[in-house]
Coordinates of C-alpha atoms in Angstrom, one line a residue:
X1 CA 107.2 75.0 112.1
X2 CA 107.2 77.0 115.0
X3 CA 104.6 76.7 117.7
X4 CA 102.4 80.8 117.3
X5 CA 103.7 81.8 120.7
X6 CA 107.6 81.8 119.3
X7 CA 106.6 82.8 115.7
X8 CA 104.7 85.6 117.3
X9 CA 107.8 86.5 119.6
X10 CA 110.5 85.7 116.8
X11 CA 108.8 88.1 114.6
X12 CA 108.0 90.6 117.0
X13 CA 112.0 90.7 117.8
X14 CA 112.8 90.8 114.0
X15 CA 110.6 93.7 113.6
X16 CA 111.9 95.7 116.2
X17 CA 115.4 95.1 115.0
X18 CA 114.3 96.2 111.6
X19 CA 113.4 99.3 113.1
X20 CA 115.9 100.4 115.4
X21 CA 118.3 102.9 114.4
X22 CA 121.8 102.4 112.6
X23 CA 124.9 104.2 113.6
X24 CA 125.5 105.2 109.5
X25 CA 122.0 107.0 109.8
X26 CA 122.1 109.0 113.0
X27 CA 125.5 110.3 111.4
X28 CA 123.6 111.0 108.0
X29 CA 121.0 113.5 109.9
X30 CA 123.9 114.7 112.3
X31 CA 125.8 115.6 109.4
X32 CA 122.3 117.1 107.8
X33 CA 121.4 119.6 111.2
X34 CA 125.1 120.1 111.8
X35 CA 125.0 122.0 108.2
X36 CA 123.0 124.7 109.5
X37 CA 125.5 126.4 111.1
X38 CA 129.0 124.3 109.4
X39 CA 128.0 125.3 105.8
X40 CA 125.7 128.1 105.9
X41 CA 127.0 129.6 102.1
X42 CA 125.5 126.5 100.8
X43 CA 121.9 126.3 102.3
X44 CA 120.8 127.3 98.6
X45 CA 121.3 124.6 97.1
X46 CA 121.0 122.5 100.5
X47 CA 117.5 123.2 100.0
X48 CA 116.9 121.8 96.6
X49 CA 118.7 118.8 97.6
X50 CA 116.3 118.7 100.8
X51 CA 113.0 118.8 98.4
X52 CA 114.7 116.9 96.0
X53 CA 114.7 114.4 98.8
X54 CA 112.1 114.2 99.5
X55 CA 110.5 113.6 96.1
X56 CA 112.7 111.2 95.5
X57 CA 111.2 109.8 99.0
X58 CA 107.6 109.7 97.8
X59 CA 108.1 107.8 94.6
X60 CA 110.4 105.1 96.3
X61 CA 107.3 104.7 98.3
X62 CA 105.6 103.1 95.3
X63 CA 108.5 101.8 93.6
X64 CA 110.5 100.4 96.0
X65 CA 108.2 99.4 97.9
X66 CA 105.0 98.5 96.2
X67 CA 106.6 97.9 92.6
X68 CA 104.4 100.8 91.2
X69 CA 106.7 102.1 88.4
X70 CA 105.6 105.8 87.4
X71 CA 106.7 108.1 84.5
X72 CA 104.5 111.0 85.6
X73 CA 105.2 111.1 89.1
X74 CA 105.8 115.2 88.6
X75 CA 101.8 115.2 88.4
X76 CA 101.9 115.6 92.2
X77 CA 105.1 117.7 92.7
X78 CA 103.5 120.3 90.2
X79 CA 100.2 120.3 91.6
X80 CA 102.0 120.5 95.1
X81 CA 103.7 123.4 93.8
X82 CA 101.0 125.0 92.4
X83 CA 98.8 124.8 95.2
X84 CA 101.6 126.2 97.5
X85 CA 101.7 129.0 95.1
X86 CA 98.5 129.9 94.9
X87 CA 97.5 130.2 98.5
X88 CA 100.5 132.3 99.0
X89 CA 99.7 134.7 96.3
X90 CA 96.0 135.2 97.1
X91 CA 96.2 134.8 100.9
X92 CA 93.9 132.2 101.3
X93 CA 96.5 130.4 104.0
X94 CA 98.8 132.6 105.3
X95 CA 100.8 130.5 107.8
X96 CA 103.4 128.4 105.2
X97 CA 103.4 125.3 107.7
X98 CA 99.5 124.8 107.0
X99 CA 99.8 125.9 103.4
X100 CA 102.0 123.1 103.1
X101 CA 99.8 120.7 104.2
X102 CA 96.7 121.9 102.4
X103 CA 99.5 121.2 99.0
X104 CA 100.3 117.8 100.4
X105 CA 96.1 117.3 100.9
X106 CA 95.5 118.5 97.5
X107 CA 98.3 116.2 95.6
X108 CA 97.2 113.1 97.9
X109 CA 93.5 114.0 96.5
X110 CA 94.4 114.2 93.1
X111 CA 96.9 110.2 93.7
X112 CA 93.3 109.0 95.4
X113 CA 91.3 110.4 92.2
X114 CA 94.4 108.6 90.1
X115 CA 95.1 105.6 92.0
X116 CA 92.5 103.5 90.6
X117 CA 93.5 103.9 87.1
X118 CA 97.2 103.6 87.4
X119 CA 96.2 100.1 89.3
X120 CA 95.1 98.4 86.3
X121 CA 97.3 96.5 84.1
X122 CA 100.6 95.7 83.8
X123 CA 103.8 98.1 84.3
X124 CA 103.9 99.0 80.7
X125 CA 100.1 100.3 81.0
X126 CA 100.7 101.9 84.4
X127 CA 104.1 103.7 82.8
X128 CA 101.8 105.1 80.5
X129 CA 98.8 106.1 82.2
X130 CA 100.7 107.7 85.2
X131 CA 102.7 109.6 82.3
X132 CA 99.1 110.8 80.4
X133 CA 98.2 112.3 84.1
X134 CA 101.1 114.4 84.1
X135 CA 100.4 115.4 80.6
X136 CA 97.0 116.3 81.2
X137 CA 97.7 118.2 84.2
X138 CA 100.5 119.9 82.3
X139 CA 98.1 120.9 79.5
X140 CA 95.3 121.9 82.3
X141 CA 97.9 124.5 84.3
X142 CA 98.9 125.9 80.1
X143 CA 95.4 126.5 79.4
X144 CA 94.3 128.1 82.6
X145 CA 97.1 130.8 82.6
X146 CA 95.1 133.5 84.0
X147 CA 95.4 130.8 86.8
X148 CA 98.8 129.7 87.4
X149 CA 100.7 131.7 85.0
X150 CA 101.3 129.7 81.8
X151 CA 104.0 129.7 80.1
X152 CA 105.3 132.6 82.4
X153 CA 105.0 130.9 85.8
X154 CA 103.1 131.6 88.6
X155 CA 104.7 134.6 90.2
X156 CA 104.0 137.8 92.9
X157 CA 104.5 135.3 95.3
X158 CA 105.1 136.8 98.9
X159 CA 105.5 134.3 101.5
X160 CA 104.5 134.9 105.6
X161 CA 107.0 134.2 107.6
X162 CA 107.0 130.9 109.8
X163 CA 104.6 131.1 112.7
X164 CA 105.1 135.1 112.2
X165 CA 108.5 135.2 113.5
X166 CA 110.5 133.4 110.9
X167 CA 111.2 134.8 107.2
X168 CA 112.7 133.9 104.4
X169 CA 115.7 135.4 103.7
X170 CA 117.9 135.6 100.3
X171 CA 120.7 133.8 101.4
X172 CA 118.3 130.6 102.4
X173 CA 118.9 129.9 105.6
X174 CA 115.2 129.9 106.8
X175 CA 114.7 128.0 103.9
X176 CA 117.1 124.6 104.7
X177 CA 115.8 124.6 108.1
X178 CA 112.4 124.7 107.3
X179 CA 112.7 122.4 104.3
X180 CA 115.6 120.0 106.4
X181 CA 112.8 119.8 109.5
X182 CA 109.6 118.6 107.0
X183 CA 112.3 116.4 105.7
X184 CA 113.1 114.8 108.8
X185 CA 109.2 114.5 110.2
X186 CA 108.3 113.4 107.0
X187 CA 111.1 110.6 106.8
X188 CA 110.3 109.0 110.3
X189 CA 106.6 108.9 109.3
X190 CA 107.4 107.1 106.1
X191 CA 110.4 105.1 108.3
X192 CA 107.7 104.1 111.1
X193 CA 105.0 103.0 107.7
X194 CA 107.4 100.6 106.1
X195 CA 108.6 99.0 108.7
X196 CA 104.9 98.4 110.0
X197 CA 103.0 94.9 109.3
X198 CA 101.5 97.5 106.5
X199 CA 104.9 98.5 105.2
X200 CA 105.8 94.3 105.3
X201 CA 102.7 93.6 103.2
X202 CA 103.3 95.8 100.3
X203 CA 106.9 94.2 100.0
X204 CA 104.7 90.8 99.9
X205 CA 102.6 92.6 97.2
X206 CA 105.1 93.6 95.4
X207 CA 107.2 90.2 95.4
X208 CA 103.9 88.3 94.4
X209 CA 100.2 90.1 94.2
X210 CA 98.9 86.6 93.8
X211 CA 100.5 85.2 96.7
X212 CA 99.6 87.9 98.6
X213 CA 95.8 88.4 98.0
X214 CA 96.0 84.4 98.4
X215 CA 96.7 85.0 102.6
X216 CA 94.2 88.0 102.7
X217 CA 95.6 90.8 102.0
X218 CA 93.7 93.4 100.5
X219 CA 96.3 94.3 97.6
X220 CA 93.8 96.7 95.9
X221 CA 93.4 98.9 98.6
X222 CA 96.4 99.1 99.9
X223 CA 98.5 99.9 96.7
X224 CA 95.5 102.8 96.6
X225 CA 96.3 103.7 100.3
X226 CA 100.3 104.0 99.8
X227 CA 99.9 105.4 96.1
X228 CA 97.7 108.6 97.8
X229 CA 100.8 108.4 100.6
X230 CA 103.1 108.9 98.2
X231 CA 101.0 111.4 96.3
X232 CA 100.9 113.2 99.3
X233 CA 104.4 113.2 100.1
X234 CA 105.4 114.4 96.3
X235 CA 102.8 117.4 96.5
X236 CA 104.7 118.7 100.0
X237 CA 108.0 118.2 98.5
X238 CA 106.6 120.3 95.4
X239 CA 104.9 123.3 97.7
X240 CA 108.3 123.0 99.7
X241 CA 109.6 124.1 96.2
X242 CA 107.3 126.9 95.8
X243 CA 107.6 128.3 99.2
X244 CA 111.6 128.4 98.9
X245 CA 111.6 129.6 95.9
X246 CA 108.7 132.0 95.5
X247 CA 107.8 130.8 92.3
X248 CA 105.7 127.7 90.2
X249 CA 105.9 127.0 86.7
X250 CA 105.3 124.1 84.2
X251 CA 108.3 122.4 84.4
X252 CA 107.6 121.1 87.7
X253 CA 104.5 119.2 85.6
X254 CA 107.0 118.0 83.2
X255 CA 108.6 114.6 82.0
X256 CA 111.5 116.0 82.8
X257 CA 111.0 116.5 86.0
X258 CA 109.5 113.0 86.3
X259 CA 112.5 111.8 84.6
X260 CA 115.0 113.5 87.3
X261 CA 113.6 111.8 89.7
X262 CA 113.4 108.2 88.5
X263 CA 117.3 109.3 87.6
X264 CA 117.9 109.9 91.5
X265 CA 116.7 106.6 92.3
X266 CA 118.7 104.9 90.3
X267 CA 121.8 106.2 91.5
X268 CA 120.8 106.1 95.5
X269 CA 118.8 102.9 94.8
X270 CA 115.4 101.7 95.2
X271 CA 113.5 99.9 98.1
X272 CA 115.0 101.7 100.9
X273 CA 113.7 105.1 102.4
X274 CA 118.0 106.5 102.3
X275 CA 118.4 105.8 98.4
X276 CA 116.4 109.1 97.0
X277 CA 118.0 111.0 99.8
X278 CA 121.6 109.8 99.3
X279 CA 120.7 109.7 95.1
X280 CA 119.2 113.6 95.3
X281 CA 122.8 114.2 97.0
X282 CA 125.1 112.7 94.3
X283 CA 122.9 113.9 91.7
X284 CA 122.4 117.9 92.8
X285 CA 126.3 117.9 93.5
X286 CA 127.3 116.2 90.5
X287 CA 124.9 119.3 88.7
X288 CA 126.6 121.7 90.2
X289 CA 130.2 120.5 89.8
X290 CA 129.7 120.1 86.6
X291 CA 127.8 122.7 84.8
X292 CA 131.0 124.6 86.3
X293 CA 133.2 122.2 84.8
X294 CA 131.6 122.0 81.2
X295 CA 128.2 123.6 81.3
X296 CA 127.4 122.0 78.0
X297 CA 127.9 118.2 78.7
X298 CA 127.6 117.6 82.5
X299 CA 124.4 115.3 81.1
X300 CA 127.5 112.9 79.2
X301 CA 128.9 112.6 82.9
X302 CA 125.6 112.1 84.8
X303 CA 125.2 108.9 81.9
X304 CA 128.7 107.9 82.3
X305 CA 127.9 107.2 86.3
X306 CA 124.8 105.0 85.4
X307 CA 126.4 103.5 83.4
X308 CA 128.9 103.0 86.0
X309 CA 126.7 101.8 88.5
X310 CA 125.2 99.1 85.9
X311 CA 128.5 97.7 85.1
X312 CA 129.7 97.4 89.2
X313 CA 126.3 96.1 90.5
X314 CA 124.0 97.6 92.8
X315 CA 124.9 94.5 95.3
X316 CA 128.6 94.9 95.5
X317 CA 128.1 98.9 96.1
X318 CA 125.2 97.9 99.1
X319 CA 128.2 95.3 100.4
X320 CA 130.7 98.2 100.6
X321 CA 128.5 100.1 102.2
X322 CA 127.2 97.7 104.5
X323 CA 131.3 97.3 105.7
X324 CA 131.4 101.1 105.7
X325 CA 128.3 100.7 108.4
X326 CA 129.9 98.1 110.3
X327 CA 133.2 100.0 110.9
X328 CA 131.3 102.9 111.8
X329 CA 129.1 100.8 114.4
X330 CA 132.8 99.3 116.1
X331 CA 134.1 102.7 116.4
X332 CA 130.9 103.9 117.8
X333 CA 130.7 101.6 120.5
X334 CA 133.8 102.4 121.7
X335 CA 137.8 100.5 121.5
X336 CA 136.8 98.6 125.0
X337 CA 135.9 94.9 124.5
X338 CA 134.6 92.4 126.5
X339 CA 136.9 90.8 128.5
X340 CA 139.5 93.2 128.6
X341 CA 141.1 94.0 131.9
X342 CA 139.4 97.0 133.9
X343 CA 141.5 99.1 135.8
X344 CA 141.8 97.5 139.6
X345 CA 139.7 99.8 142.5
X346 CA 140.9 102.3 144.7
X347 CA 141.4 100.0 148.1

């Protein structure tokens, strides 16, 4: 056993390498800025996959991090949406940047409210408890209509432009950079949390609560603390929605929408902050290419890849990506090696 001096040191080093950047992801957000002004027909549908994202993001927060399985993780995204919406509409919060937080405040309210009963029991119990919140809040925006709409959707919705210079414009262009630069912000925050000593415990948590709560750590509270987090995160991605779109409606409440976004996990992979961003990639383009392709059965194709991924193992894909990452980082650094002879000085 080490003497606490060199623990301390040794895992003060393996901490910082865990958090130091890796040549595959600055080329991921170079690639993502870069398509402001490479691909700037496609910032439509760059946007969805940008809120997508980041949805995807707040439930691997809980589930890939804590083990907090959720069927009803859309709860959030709708209320997010919802809230966005409605402080649009009535001009309660003009400015969209603050609106957008006051959504993300109200979501992570309503995860707080939550948290405690979603906490008890086993995965099966949480699976369904976290689904009868989204059906209750499904059946709450329904009934209310004069509120948010109903069945027709909350709309009328005129957005501000950004800090009164900025609108949003048809074509979306406004739109991908707003929604890429919460992205972004909202990424390193959740980056800089999980690889914290609080982002290290709820790994322990999730490997063994037991264990866990055996060397102090206050499980309870903080599954509560990164279940509101998440929450949070899941209510800006759903008033990102709102704001881009200019419109809310029930199916942002719905299973369905829960059920997208457990699908994106599983195709970018859980337990690491790039899988729902990577997954809400594959996924949205696969959408697209192939509701052109056959508009009827582009679901058959989406199963056929997960079925896919099942069959090759998530392991041998993270290997091939992990050589990918390492020929990247060798080109990166340059073709000079050490040793190799420099050229000889001017006399």
């Amino acid at each position: 056993m080490l003497p606490p001096p060199i623990a301390i040191r040794v895992a003060t080093e393996w901490l910082s390498a865990r958090a130091r950047w890796q040549p595959l992801e600055i080329v991921f957000w170079l690639g993502a800025f870069a398509a402001i002004y490479l691909l700037p027909a496609s910032h439509l549908i760059l946007t969805e996959i940008a809120w997508l994202g980041l949805f995807a993001l707040s439930l691997d927060l809980i589930l890939g991090y804590a083990g907090i399985i959720s069927l009803g993780h859309a709860a959030f995204f709708g209320v997010g949406a919802y809230a966005a919406g409605l402080l649009a509409k009535h001009e309660i919060i003009a400015e969209p940047t603050i609106a957008l937080l006051a959504s993300g405040l109200v979501a992570a309210v309503l995860g707080f409210a939550t948290s405690f009963l979603v906490l008890r029991g086993s995965d099966l119990t949480r699976l369904m408890v976290t689904l009868g919140v989204s059906l209750v809040c499904f059946e709450l925006a329904n009934k209310f209509g004069e509120i948010t709409g109903g069945a027709d959707g909350l709309q009328g919705i005129t957005m501000a432009p950004i800090f009164g210079l900025y609108r949003f414009d048809m074509f979306g262009h406004t739109a991908y950079i707003y929604s890429l630069a919460w992205l972004f912000v909202l990424f390193l925050a959740a980056r800089r949390i999980v690889n914290s000593p609080f982002g290290l415990s709820l790994k322990a948590i999730k490997g063994n609560p037991l264990r866990g709560a055996a060397i102090g750590i206050a499980v309870n509270w903080r599954l509560v603390a990164v279940y509101t987090l998440s929450a949070g995160y899941a209510g800006i991605a759903g008033g990102l929605l709102a704001q881009t779109q200019a419109f809310a409606s029930l199916s942002m409440l719905s299973i369905d929408r829960s059920a997208d976004v457990l699908l994106i996990l599983i195709i970018g992979g859980t337990g690491y902050l790039y899988g729902g961003l990577v997954g809400a990639l594959i996924y949205r383009l696969l959408q697209n290419y192939l509701s052109d392709l056959t508009a009827r059965y582009w679901q058959f194709w989406i199963g056929l890849l997960l079925v896919a991924i099942v069959l090759v193992g998530r392991d041998r894909i993270r290997r091939w990506i992990a050589v990918i990452q390492a020929e990247v980082a060798s080109l990166l650094r340059g073709s000079v090696r050490p040793g190799a002879a420099r050229p000889a000085k001017d006399a």
